[in-house]
Amino acid sequence: MDKQIATTLFESLASGIRLDIFRLLVKHAPTGLVAGEIAAELTLPPTNLSFHLKAMTHADLLNVTQEGRYQRYRANLSVMQALVDYLTAECCAGHPEHCFDAGEASACCHKD
Amino acid sequence: MDKQIATTLFESLASGIRLDIFRLLVKHAPTGLVAGEIAAELTLPPTNLSFHLKAMTHADLLNVTQEGRYQRYRANLSVMQALVDYLTAECCAGHPEHCFDAGEASACCHKD
DNA sequence: TCAACTATACAACAATTATTGAAATATAAA
DNA sequence: TTTATATTTCAATAATTGTTGTATAGTTGA
């Protein structure tokens, strides 16, 4: 993952609304939710929701499929995993001893 | 970590400049760098750098200590670790089987 | 104390992002 | 085909964030 992609993903998560959307869709994985269900759950005006959904989809954080007149959104968990790996690499890069306490060192095994 | 803190951290990372600053300081951990060294390395006007350093420090992503007339900045690696944990929890919450492929499942051991 | 140096605070402005309502598109149902 | 439903696009505006120069505060060493 390059810096540009990481920055875009962080932007996507740097809003309470978008973080709520993502967490809601993780909770409903792998089924996902249609736009109206998300709007109802988060009580957002549809245009505002659409604005954020579009941004997140463009950032590849969400996937969307059409179901008749509905749009079903799903969290893209593999991108989230890649972001966690990127962040772990940034965090540990050359300095795992400073990033993880001794007791937790064994928990850091994403970069095997 | 609550949502508000996570959002602030994502905001801190959602800028190319701030991501560069953080990565530079991770590379120089645990010594850190003084503001002038960061400005020289990233060729930024001092006021602009100061703006971003202040935001990152306020978000607790950086620590700062005074050294005479210099201000030394260090990456706060434990906060980064907490963010990775938060993101992993968001990613896996209730659905580890969808987040990690079978072959990599054993690599997910942050939430033990 | 004085001059040089480091960095931040402030203020003005530029640029980007967020929010909303109205209109448009497309599907479904009557 | 007409009407209703779901969602998006567009345009206007509000709100936030980023950038720059100048001025200020604090530190050092002569």
PDB file of N, CA, C and O in Angstrom, chain A residues 4-73:
ATOM      1  N   GLN A   4      -0.293   7.430  -0.825  1.00  0.00           N
ATOM      2  CA  GLN A   4      -1.500   8.078  -1.343  1.00  0.00           C
ATOM      3  C   GLN A   4      -2.755   7.295  -0.948  1.00  0.00           C
ATOM      4  O   GLN A   4      -3.753   7.871  -0.497  1.00  0.00           O
ATOM      5  N   ILE A   5      -2.689   5.982  -1.104  1.00  0.00           N
ATOM      6  CA  ILE A   5      -3.845   5.145  -0.762  1.00  0.00           C
ATOM      7  C   ILE A   5      -4.102   5.189   0.737  1.00  0.00           C
ATOM      8  O   ILE A   5      -5.241   5.328   1.190  1.00  0.00           O
ATOM      9  N   ALA A   6      -3.030   5.088   1.514  1.00  0.00           N
ATOM     10  CA  ALA A   6      -3.186   5.130   2.969  1.00  0.00           C
ATOM     11  C   ALA A   6      -3.824   6.446   3.398  1.00  0.00           C
ATOM     12  O   ALA A   6      -4.752   6.467   4.218  1.00  0.00           O
ATOM     13  N   THR A   7      -3.362   7.552   2.826  1.00  0.00           N
ATOM     14  CA  THR A   7      -3.913   8.860   3.175  1.00  0.00           C
ATOM     15  C   THR A   7      -5.402   8.925   2.863  1.00  0.00           C
ATOM     16  O   THR A   7      -6.202   9.420   3.666  1.00  0.00           O
ATOM     17  N   THR A   8      -5.775   8.414   1.712  1.00  0.00           N
ATOM     18  CA  THR A   8      -7.193   8.411   1.322  1.00  0.00           C
ATOM     19  C   THR A   8      -8.018   7.577   2.294  1.00  0.00           C
ATOM     20  O   THR A   8      -9.133   7.963   2.673  1.00  0.00           O
ATOM     21  N   LEU A   9      -7.473   6.443   2.723  1.00  0.00           N
ATOM     22  CA  LEU A   9      -8.202   5.607   3.681  1.00  0.00           C
ATOM     23  C   LEU A   9      -8.339   6.307   5.022  1.00  0.00           C
ATOM     24  O   LEU A   9      -9.409   6.277   5.638  1.00  0.00           O
ATOM     25  N   PHE A  10      -7.286   6.952   5.466  1.00  0.00           N
ATOM     26  CA  PHE A  10      -7.378   7.689   6.735  1.00  0.00           C
ATOM     27  C   PHE A  10      -8.409   8.801   6.630  1.00  0.00           C
ATOM     28  O   PHE A  10      -9.182   9.026   7.568  1.00  0.00           O
ATOM     29  N   GLU A  11      -8.432   9.496   5.499  1.00  0.00           N
ATOM     30  CA  GLU A  11      -9.457  10.524   5.285  1.00  0.00           C
ATOM     31  C   GLU A  11     -10.853   9.913   5.409  1.00  0.00           C
ATOM     32  O   GLU A  11     -11.753  10.515   5.998  1.00  0.00           O
ATOM     33  N   SER A  12     -10.996   8.734   4.848  1.00  0.00           N
ATOM     34  CA  SER A  12     -12.305   8.072   4.892  1.00  0.00           C
ATOM     35  C   SER A  12     -12.734   7.733   6.312  1.00  0.00           C
ATOM     36  O   SER A  12     -13.924   7.651   6.602  1.00  0.00           O
ATOM     37  N   LEU A  13     -11.771   7.530   7.173  1.00  0.00           N
ATOM     38  CA  LEU A  13     -12.090   7.134   8.546  1.00  0.00           C
ATOM     39  C   LEU A  13     -12.071   8.326   9.499  1.00  0.00           C
ATOM     40  O   LEU A  13     -12.433   8.182  10.672  1.00  0.00           O
ATOM     41  N   ALA A  14     -11.684   9.480   8.988  1.00  0.00           N
ATOM     42  CA  ALA A  14     -11.474  10.648   9.855  1.00  0.00           C
ATOM     43  C   ALA A  14     -12.741  11.475  10.027  1.00  0.00           C
ATOM     44  O   ALA A  14     -12.684  12.681  10.189  1.00  0.00           O
ATOM     45  N   SER A  15     -13.862  10.827  10.002  1.00  0.00           N
ATOM     46  CA  SER A  15     -15.140  11.518  10.197  1.00  0.00           C
ATOM     47  C   SER A  15     -16.032  10.610  11.017  1.00  0.00           C
ATOM     48  O   SER A  15     -16.104   9.405  10.770  1.00  0.00           O
ATOM     49  N   GLY A  16     -16.678  11.188  12.013  1.00  0.00           N
ATOM     50  CA  GLY A  16     -17.543  10.393  12.872  1.00  0.00           C
ATOM     51  C   GLY A  16     -18.613   9.655  12.084  1.00  0.00           C
ATOM     52  O   GLY A  16     -18.887   8.474  12.342  1.00  0.00           O
ATOM     53  N   ILE A  17     -19.200  10.353  11.105  1.00  0.00           N
ATOM     54  CA  ILE A  17     -20.244   9.729  10.295  1.00  0.00           C
ATOM     55  C   ILE A  17     -19.698   8.536   9.526  1.00  0.00           C
ATOM     56  O   ILE A  17     -20.277   7.453   9.536  1.00  0.00           O
ATOM     57  N   ARG A  18     -18.555   8.740   8.864  1.00  0.00           N
ATOM     58  CA  ARG A  18     -18.027   7.655   8.043  1.00  0.00           C
ATOM     59  C   ARG A  18     -17.537   6.497   8.901  1.00  0.00           C
ATOM     60  O   ARG A  18     -17.692   5.323   8.528  1.00  0.00           O
ATOM     61  N   LEU A  19     -16.982   6.809  10.059  1.00  0.00           N
ATOM     62  CA  LEU A  19     -16.567   5.734  10.950  1.00  0.00           C
ATOM     63  C   LEU A  19     -17.792   4.948  11.432  1.00  0.00           C
ATOM     64  O   LEU A  19     -17.768   3.720  11.510  1.00  0.00           O
ATOM     65  N   ASP A  20     -18.878   5.656  11.709  1.00  0.00           N
ATOM     66  CA  ASP A  20     -20.124   4.984  12.098  1.00  0.00           C
ATOM     67  C   ASP A  20     -20.625   4.072  10.975  1.00  0.00           C
ATOM     68  O   ASP A  20     -21.062   2.955  11.227  1.00  0.00           O
ATOM     69  N   ILE A  21     -20.574   4.586   9.756  1.00  0.00           N
ATOM     70  CA  ILE A  21     -21.027   3.793   8.613  1.00  0.00           C
ATOM     71  C   ILE A  21     -20.198   2.521   8.509  1.00  0.00           C
ATOM     72  O   ILE A  21     -20.729   1.420   8.363  1.00  0.00           O
ATOM     73  N   PHE A  22     -18.891   2.693   8.612  1.00  0.00           N
ATOM     74  CA  PHE A  22     -18.039   1.520   8.458  1.00  0.00           C
ATOM     75  C   PHE A  22     -18.289   0.495   9.559  1.00  0.00           C
ATOM     76  O   PHE A  22     -18.419  -0.706   9.294  1.00  0.00           O
ATOM     77  N   ARG A  23     -18.370   0.966  10.789  1.00  0.00           N
ATOM     78  CA  ARG A  23     -18.579   0.034  11.897  1.00  0.00           C
ATOM     79  C   ARG A  23     -19.927  -0.667  11.783  1.00  0.00           C
ATOM     80  O   ARG A  23     -20.054  -1.853  12.095  1.00  0.00           O
ATOM     81  N   LEU A  24     -20.924   0.079  11.337  1.00  0.00           N
ATOM     82  CA  LEU A  24     -22.236  -0.536  11.142  1.00  0.00           C
ATOM     83  C   LEU A  24     -22.166  -1.649  10.099  1.00  0.00           C
ATOM     84  O   LEU A  24     -22.744  -2.728  10.278  1.00  0.00           O
ATOM     85  N   LEU A  25     -21.422  -1.399   9.031  1.00  0.00           N
ATOM     86  CA  LEU A  25     -21.338  -2.399   7.960  1.00  0.00           C
ATOM     87  C   LEU A  25     -20.466  -3.579   8.363  1.00  0.00           C
ATOM     88  O   LEU A  25     -20.696  -4.703   7.898  1.00  0.00           O
ATOM     89  N   VAL A  26     -19.460  -3.337   9.203  1.00  0.00           N
ATOM     90  CA  VAL A  26     -18.676  -4.470   9.726  1.00  0.00           C
ATOM     91  C   VAL A  26     -19.590  -5.355  10.568  1.00  0.00           C
ATOM     92  O   VAL A  26     -19.549  -6.583  10.471  1.00  0.00           O
ATOM     93  N   LYS A  27     -20.434  -4.705  11.356  1.00  0.00           N
ATOM     94  CA  LYS A  27     -21.360  -5.447  12.211  1.00  0.00           C
ATOM     95  C   LYS A  27     -22.322  -6.284  11.381  1.00  0.00           C
ATOM     96  O   LYS A  27     -22.766  -7.342  11.833  1.00  0.00           O
ATOM     97  N   HIS A  28     -22.623  -5.827  10.191  1.00  0.00           N
ATOM     98  CA  HIS A  28     -23.576  -6.529   9.342  1.00  0.00           C
ATOM     99  C   HIS A  28     -22.901  -7.308   8.218  1.00  0.00           C
ATOM    100  O   HIS A  28     -23.560  -7.668   7.242  1.00  0.00           O
ATOM    101  N   ALA A  29     -21.583  -7.533   8.366  1.00  0.00           N
ATOM    102  CA  ALA A  29     -20.889  -8.349   7.380  1.00  0.00           C
ATOM    103  C   ALA A  29     -21.341  -9.795   7.535  1.00  0.00           C
ATOM    104  O   ALA A  29     -21.639 -10.208   8.660  1.00  0.00           O
ATOM    105  N   PRO A  30     -21.334 -10.573   6.449  1.00  0.00           N
ATOM    106  CA  PRO A  30     -21.019 -10.165   5.077  1.00  0.00           C
ATOM    107  C   PRO A  30     -22.254  -9.719   4.285  1.00  0.00           C
ATOM    108  O   PRO A  30     -22.121  -9.450   3.094  1.00  0.00           O
ATOM    109  N   THR A  31     -23.409  -9.648   4.931  1.00  0.00           N
ATOM    110  CA  THR A  31     -24.641  -9.319   4.212  1.00  0.00           C
ATOM    111  C   THR A  31     -24.624  -7.891   3.695  1.00  0.00           C
ATOM    112  O   THR A  31     -25.063  -7.614   2.579  1.00  0.00           O
ATOM    113  N   GLY A  32     -24.155  -6.986   4.542  1.00  0.00           N
ATOM    114  CA  GLY A  32     -24.209  -5.580   4.184  1.00  0.00           C
ATOM    115  C   GLY A  32     -25.589  -5.002   4.424  1.00  0.00           C
ATOM    116  O   GLY A  32     -26.490  -5.688   4.942  1.00  0.00           O
ATOM    117  N   LEU A  33     -25.751  -3.747   4.074  1.00  0.00           N
ATOM    118  CA  LEU A  33     -27.031  -3.058   4.237  1.00  0.00           C
ATOM    119  C   LEU A  33     -27.275  -2.211   2.996  1.00  0.00           C
ATOM    120  O   LEU A  33     -26.323  -1.755   2.357  1.00  0.00           O
ATOM    121  N   VAL A  34     -28.548  -1.989   2.704  1.00  0.00           N
ATOM    122  CA  VAL A  34     -28.854  -1.070   1.606  1.00  0.00           C
ATOM    123  C   VAL A  34     -28.861   0.354   2.156  1.00  0.00           C
ATOM    124  O   VAL A  34     -28.982   0.569   3.376  1.00  0.00           O
ATOM    125  N   ALA A  35     -28.717   1.318   1.263  1.00  0.00           N
ATOM    126  CA  ALA A  35     -28.515   2.711   1.677  1.00  0.00           C
ATOM    127  C   ALA A  35     -29.591   3.181   2.641  1.00  0.00           C
ATOM    128  O   ALA A  35     -29.288   3.833   3.645  1.00  0.00           O
ATOM    129  N   GLY A  36     -30.841   2.838   2.345  1.00  0.00           N
ATOM    130  CA  GLY A  36     -31.938   3.287   3.193  1.00  0.00           C
ATOM    131  C   GLY A  36     -31.836   2.753   4.618  1.00  0.00           C
ATOM    132  O   GLY A  36     -32.199   3.448   5.579  1.00  0.00           O
ATOM    133  N   GLU A  37     -31.361   1.523   4.763  1.00  0.00           N
ATOM    134  CA  GLU A  37     -31.211   0.946   6.094  1.00  0.00           C
ATOM    135  C   GLU A  37     -30.131   1.688   6.873  1.00  0.00           C
ATOM    136  O   GLU A  37     -30.265   1.933   8.075  1.00  0.00           O
ATOM    137  N   ILE A  38     -29.059   2.052   6.188  1.00  0.00           N
ATOM    138  CA  ILE A  38     -27.989   2.806   6.843  1.00  0.00           C
ATOM    139  C   ILE A  38     -28.514   4.170   7.274  1.00  0.00           C
ATOM    140  O   ILE A  38     -28.285   4.617   8.407  1.00  0.00           O
ATOM    141  N   ALA A  39     -29.244   4.826   6.365  1.00  0.00           N
ATOM    142  CA  ALA A  39     -29.798   6.150   6.669  1.00  0.00           C
ATOM    143  C   ALA A  39     -30.717   6.074   7.883  1.00  0.00           C
ATOM    144  O   ALA A  39     -30.678   6.944   8.761  1.00  0.00           O
ATOM    145  N   ALA A  40     -31.541   5.024   7.943  1.00  0.00           N
ATOM    146  CA  ALA A  40     -32.475   4.877   9.054  1.00  0.00           C
ATOM    147  C   ALA A  40     -31.720   4.636  10.357  1.00  0.00           C
ATOM    148  O   ALA A  40     -32.032   5.234  11.390  1.00  0.00           O
ATOM    149  N   GLU A  41     -30.718   3.778  10.284  1.00  0.00           N
ATOM    150  CA  GLU A  41     -29.958   3.425  11.475  1.00  0.00           C
ATOM    151  C   GLU A  41     -29.220   4.630  12.047  1.00  0.00           C
ATOM    152  O   GLU A  41     -29.159   4.819  13.263  1.00  0.00           O
ATOM    153  N   LEU A  42     -28.661   5.447  11.174  1.00  0.00           N
ATOM    154  CA  LEU A  42     -27.841   6.582  11.623  1.00  0.00           C
ATOM    155  C   LEU A  42     -28.613   7.893  11.558  1.00  0.00           C
ATOM    156  O   LEU A  42     -28.042   8.948  11.871  1.00  0.00           O
ATOM    157  N   THR A  43     -29.883   7.823  11.156  1.00  0.00           N
ATOM    158  CA  THR A  43     -30.729   9.028  11.018  1.00  0.00           C
ATOM    159  C   THR A  43     -29.996  10.162  10.324  1.00  0.00           C
ATOM    160  O   THR A  43     -29.778  11.226  10.897  1.00  0.00           O
ATOM    161  N   LEU A  44     -29.634   9.873   9.075  1.00  0.00           N
ATOM    162  CA  LEU A  44     -28.957  10.859   8.244  1.00  0.00           C
ATOM    163  C   LEU A  44     -29.840  11.203   7.045  1.00  0.00           C
ATOM    164  O   LEU A  44     -30.518  10.322   6.515  1.00  0.00           O
ATOM    165  N   PRO A  45     -29.812  12.472   6.597  1.00  0.00           N
ATOM    166  CA  PRO A  45     -30.499  12.801   5.347  1.00  0.00           C
ATOM    167  C   PRO A  45     -29.874  12.012   4.203  1.00  0.00           C
ATOM    168  O   PRO A  45     -28.638  11.869   4.157  1.00  0.00           O
ATOM    169  N   PRO A  46     -30.673  11.491   3.286  1.00  0.00           N
ATOM    170  CA  PRO A  46     -30.152  10.616   2.240  1.00  0.00           C
ATOM    171  C   PRO A  46     -29.047  11.257   1.397  1.00  0.00           C
ATOM    172  O   PRO A  46     -28.114  10.560   1.000  1.00  0.00           O
ATOM    173  N   THR A  47     -29.145  12.549   1.137  1.00  0.00           N
ATOM    174  CA  THR A  47     -28.098  13.154   0.305  1.00  0.00           C
ATOM    175  C   THR A  47     -26.759  13.196   1.017  1.00  0.00           C
ATOM    176  O   THR A  47     -25.718  12.985   0.412  1.00  0.00           O
ATOM    177  N   ASN A  48     -26.805  13.443   2.293  1.00  0.00           N
ATOM    178  CA  ASN A  48     -25.562  13.480   3.045  1.00  0.00           C
ATOM    179  C   ASN A  48     -24.968  12.079   3.142  1.00  0.00           C
ATOM    180  O   ASN A  48     -23.756  11.889   2.964  1.00  0.00           O
ATOM    181  N   LEU A  49     -25.822  11.097   3.401  1.00  0.00           N
ATOM    182  CA  LEU A  49     -25.329   9.722   3.439  1.00  0.00           C
ATOM    183  C   LEU A  49     -24.701   9.350   2.104  1.00  0.00           C
ATOM    184  O   LEU A  49     -23.603   8.773   2.059  1.00  0.00           O
ATOM    185  N   SER A  50     -25.379   9.699   1.025  1.00  0.00           N
ATOM    186  CA  SER A  50     -24.880   9.352  -0.302  1.00  0.00           C
ATOM    187  C   SER A  50     -23.501   9.958  -0.546  1.00  0.00           C
ATOM    188  O   SER A  50     -22.620   9.320  -1.124  1.00  0.00           O
ATOM    189  N   PHE A  51     -23.325  11.195  -0.080  1.00  0.00           N
ATOM    190  CA  PHE A  51     -22.029  11.871  -0.199  1.00  0.00           C
ATOM    191  C   PHE A  51     -20.921  11.058   0.464  1.00  0.00           C
ATOM    192  O   PHE A  51     -19.856  10.823  -0.123  1.00  0.00           O
ATOM    193  N   HIS A  52     -21.196  10.587   1.679  1.00  0.00           N
ATOM    194  CA  HIS A  52     -20.166   9.849   2.404  1.00  0.00           C
ATOM    195  C   HIS A  52     -19.976   8.441   1.831  1.00  0.00           C
ATOM    196  O   HIS A  52     -18.847   7.956   1.754  1.00  0.00           O
ATOM    197  N   LEU A  53     -21.064   7.813   1.432  1.00  0.00           N
ATOM    198  CA  LEU A  53     -20.958   6.475   0.844  1.00  0.00           C
ATOM    199  C   LEU A  53     -20.128   6.520  -0.441  1.00  0.00           C
ATOM    200  O   LEU A  53     -19.308   5.638  -0.695  1.00  0.00           O
ATOM    201  N   LYS A  54     -20.341   7.566  -1.213  1.00  0.00           N
ATOM    202  CA  LYS A  54     -19.595   7.705  -2.461  1.00  0.00           C
ATOM    203  C   LYS A  54     -18.100   7.844  -2.185  1.00  0.00           C
ATOM    204  O   LYS A  54     -17.265   7.204  -2.827  1.00  0.00           O
ATOM    205  N   ALA A  55     -17.768   8.678  -1.193  1.00  0.00           N
ATOM    206  CA  ALA A  55     -16.360   8.873  -0.840  1.00  0.00           C
ATOM    207  C   ALA A  55     -15.729   7.563  -0.373  1.00  0.00           C
ATOM    208  O   ALA A  55     -14.611   7.220  -0.766  1.00  0.00           O
ATOM    209  N   MET A  56     -16.453   6.843   0.468  1.00  0.00           N
ATOM    210  CA  MET A  56     -15.905   5.597   1.011  1.00  0.00           C
ATOM    211  C   MET A  56     -15.782   4.529  -0.066  1.00  0.00           C
ATOM    212  O   MET A  56     -14.836   3.731  -0.055  1.00  0.00           O
ATOM    213  N   THR A  57     -16.749   4.509  -0.978  1.00  0.00           N
ATOM    214  CA  THR A  57     -16.683   3.542  -2.063  1.00  0.00           C
ATOM    215  C   THR A  57     -15.514   3.869  -2.984  1.00  0.00           C
ATOM    216  O   THR A  57     -14.777   2.977  -3.413  1.00  0.00           O
ATOM    217  N   HIS A  58     -15.342   5.160  -3.251  1.00  0.00           N
ATOM    218  CA  HIS A  58     -14.232   5.581  -4.103  1.00  0.00           C
ATOM    219  C   HIS A  58     -12.896   5.211  -3.459  1.00  0.00           C
ATOM    220  O   HIS A  58     -11.928   4.880  -4.149  1.00  0.00           O
ATOM    221  N   ALA A  59     -12.845   5.287  -2.142  1.00  0.00           N
ATOM    222  CA  ALA A  59     -11.617   4.931  -1.430  1.00  0.00           C
ATOM    223  C   ALA A  59     -11.454   3.416  -1.321  1.00  0.00           C
ATOM    224  O   ALA A  59     -10.491   2.936  -0.740  1.00  0.00           O
ATOM    225  N   ASP A  60     -12.432   2.679  -1.837  1.00  0.00           N
ATOM    226  CA  ASP A  60     -12.398   1.213  -1.840  1.00  0.00           C
ATOM    227  C   ASP A  60     -12.579   0.627  -0.445  1.00  0.00           C
ATOM    228  O   ASP A  60     -12.258  -0.527  -0.202  1.00  0.00           O
ATOM    229  N   LEU A  61     -13.119   1.445   0.443  1.00  0.00           N
ATOM    230  CA  LEU A  61     -13.371   0.968   1.799  1.00  0.00           C
ATOM    231  C   LEU A  61     -14.694   0.227   1.849  1.00  0.00           C
ATOM    232  O   LEU A  61     -14.921  -0.618   2.720  1.00  0.00           O
ATOM    233  N   LEU A  62     -15.575   0.546   0.904  1.00  0.00           N
ATOM    234  CA  LEU A  62     -16.862  -0.138   0.778  1.00  0.00           C
ATOM    235  C   LEU A  62     -17.005  -0.694  -0.632  1.00  0.00           C
ATOM    236  O   LEU A  62     -16.424  -0.156  -1.574  1.00  0.00           O
ATOM    237  N   ASN A  63     -17.799  -1.756  -0.734  1.00  0.00           N
ATOM    238  CA  ASN A  63     -18.208  -2.267  -2.041  1.00  0.00           C
ATOM    239  C   ASN A  63     -19.705  -2.057  -2.163  1.00  0.00           C
ATOM    240  O   ASN A  63     -20.418  -2.108  -1.165  1.00  0.00           O
ATOM    241  N   VAL A  64     -20.149  -1.835  -3.374  1.00  0.00           N
ATOM    242  CA  VAL A  64     -21.573  -1.626  -3.590  1.00  0.00           C
ATOM    243  C   VAL A  64     -22.049  -2.501  -4.736  1.00  0.00           C
ATOM    244  O   VAL A  64     -21.349  -2.691  -5.723  1.00  0.00           O
ATOM    245  N   THR A  65     -23.234  -3.068  -4.556  1.00  0.00           N
ATOM    246  CA  THR A  65     -23.864  -3.850  -5.625  1.00  0.00           C
ATOM    247  C   THR A  65     -25.308  -3.405  -5.725  1.00  0.00           C
ATOM    248  O   THR A  65     -25.934  -3.081  -4.715  1.00  0.00           O
ATOM    249  N   GLN A  66     -25.809  -3.413  -6.952  1.00  0.00           N
ATOM    250  CA  GLN A  66     -27.184  -3.005  -7.151  1.00  0.00           C
ATOM    251  C   GLN A  66     -28.114  -4.186  -6.939  1.00  0.00           C
ATOM    252  O   GLN A  66     -27.841  -5.291  -7.401  1.00  0.00           O
ATOM    253  N   GLU A  67     -29.214  -3.931  -6.238  1.00  0.00           N
ATOM    254  CA  GLU A  67     -30.246  -4.949  -6.036  1.00  0.00           C
ATOM    255  C   GLU A  67     -31.568  -4.300  -6.385  1.00  0.00           C
ATOM    256  O   GLU A  67     -32.202  -3.671  -5.540  1.00  0.00           O
ATOM    257  N   GLY A  68     -31.955  -4.449  -7.627  1.00  0.00           N
ATOM    258  CA  GLY A  68     -33.167  -3.765  -8.056  1.00  0.00           C
ATOM    259  C   GLY A  68     -32.982  -2.286  -7.884  1.00  0.00           C
ATOM    260  O   GLY A  68     -32.010  -1.715  -8.362  1.00  0.00           O
ATOM    261  N   ARG A  69     -33.872  -1.678  -7.122  1.00  0.00           N
ATOM    262  CA  ARG A  69     -33.729  -0.226  -6.944  1.00  0.00           C
ATOM    263  C   ARG A  69     -32.894   0.116  -5.715  1.00  0.00           C
ATOM    264  O   ARG A  69     -32.745   1.289  -5.385  1.00  0.00           O
ATOM    265  N   TYR A  70     -32.408  -0.886  -5.050  1.00  0.00           N
ATOM    266  CA  TYR A  70     -31.588  -0.666  -3.852  1.00  0.00           C
ATOM    267  C   TYR A  70     -30.100  -0.749  -4.189  1.00  0.00           C
ATOM    268  O   TYR A  70     -29.701  -1.434  -5.122  1.00  0.00           O
ATOM    269  N   GLN A  71     -29.318  -0.090  -3.375  1.00  0.00           N
ATOM    270  CA  GLN A  71     -27.858  -0.219  -3.466  1.00  0.00           C
ATOM    271  C   GLN A  71     -27.390  -0.846  -2.158  1.00  0.00           C
ATOM    272  O   GLN A  71     -27.585  -0.281  -1.089  1.00  0.00           O
ATOM    273  N   ARG A  72     -26.765  -1.995  -2.269  1.00  0.00           N
ATOM    274  CA  ARG A  72     -26.299  -2.679  -1.068  1.00  0.00           C
ATOM    275  C   ARG A  72     -24.821  -2.406  -0.860  1.00  0.00           C
ATOM    276  O   ARG A  72     -24.003  -2.610  -1.760  1.00  0.00           O
ATOM    277  N   TYR A  73     -24.505  -1.951   0.319  1.00  0.00           N
ATOM    278  CA  TYR A  73     -23.119  -1.618   0.655  1.00  0.00           C
ATOM    279  C   TYR A  73     -22.555  -2.640   1.626  1.00  0.00           C
ATOM    280  O   TYR A  73     -23.236  -3.075   2.553  1.00  0.00           O
TER     281      TYR A  73
END
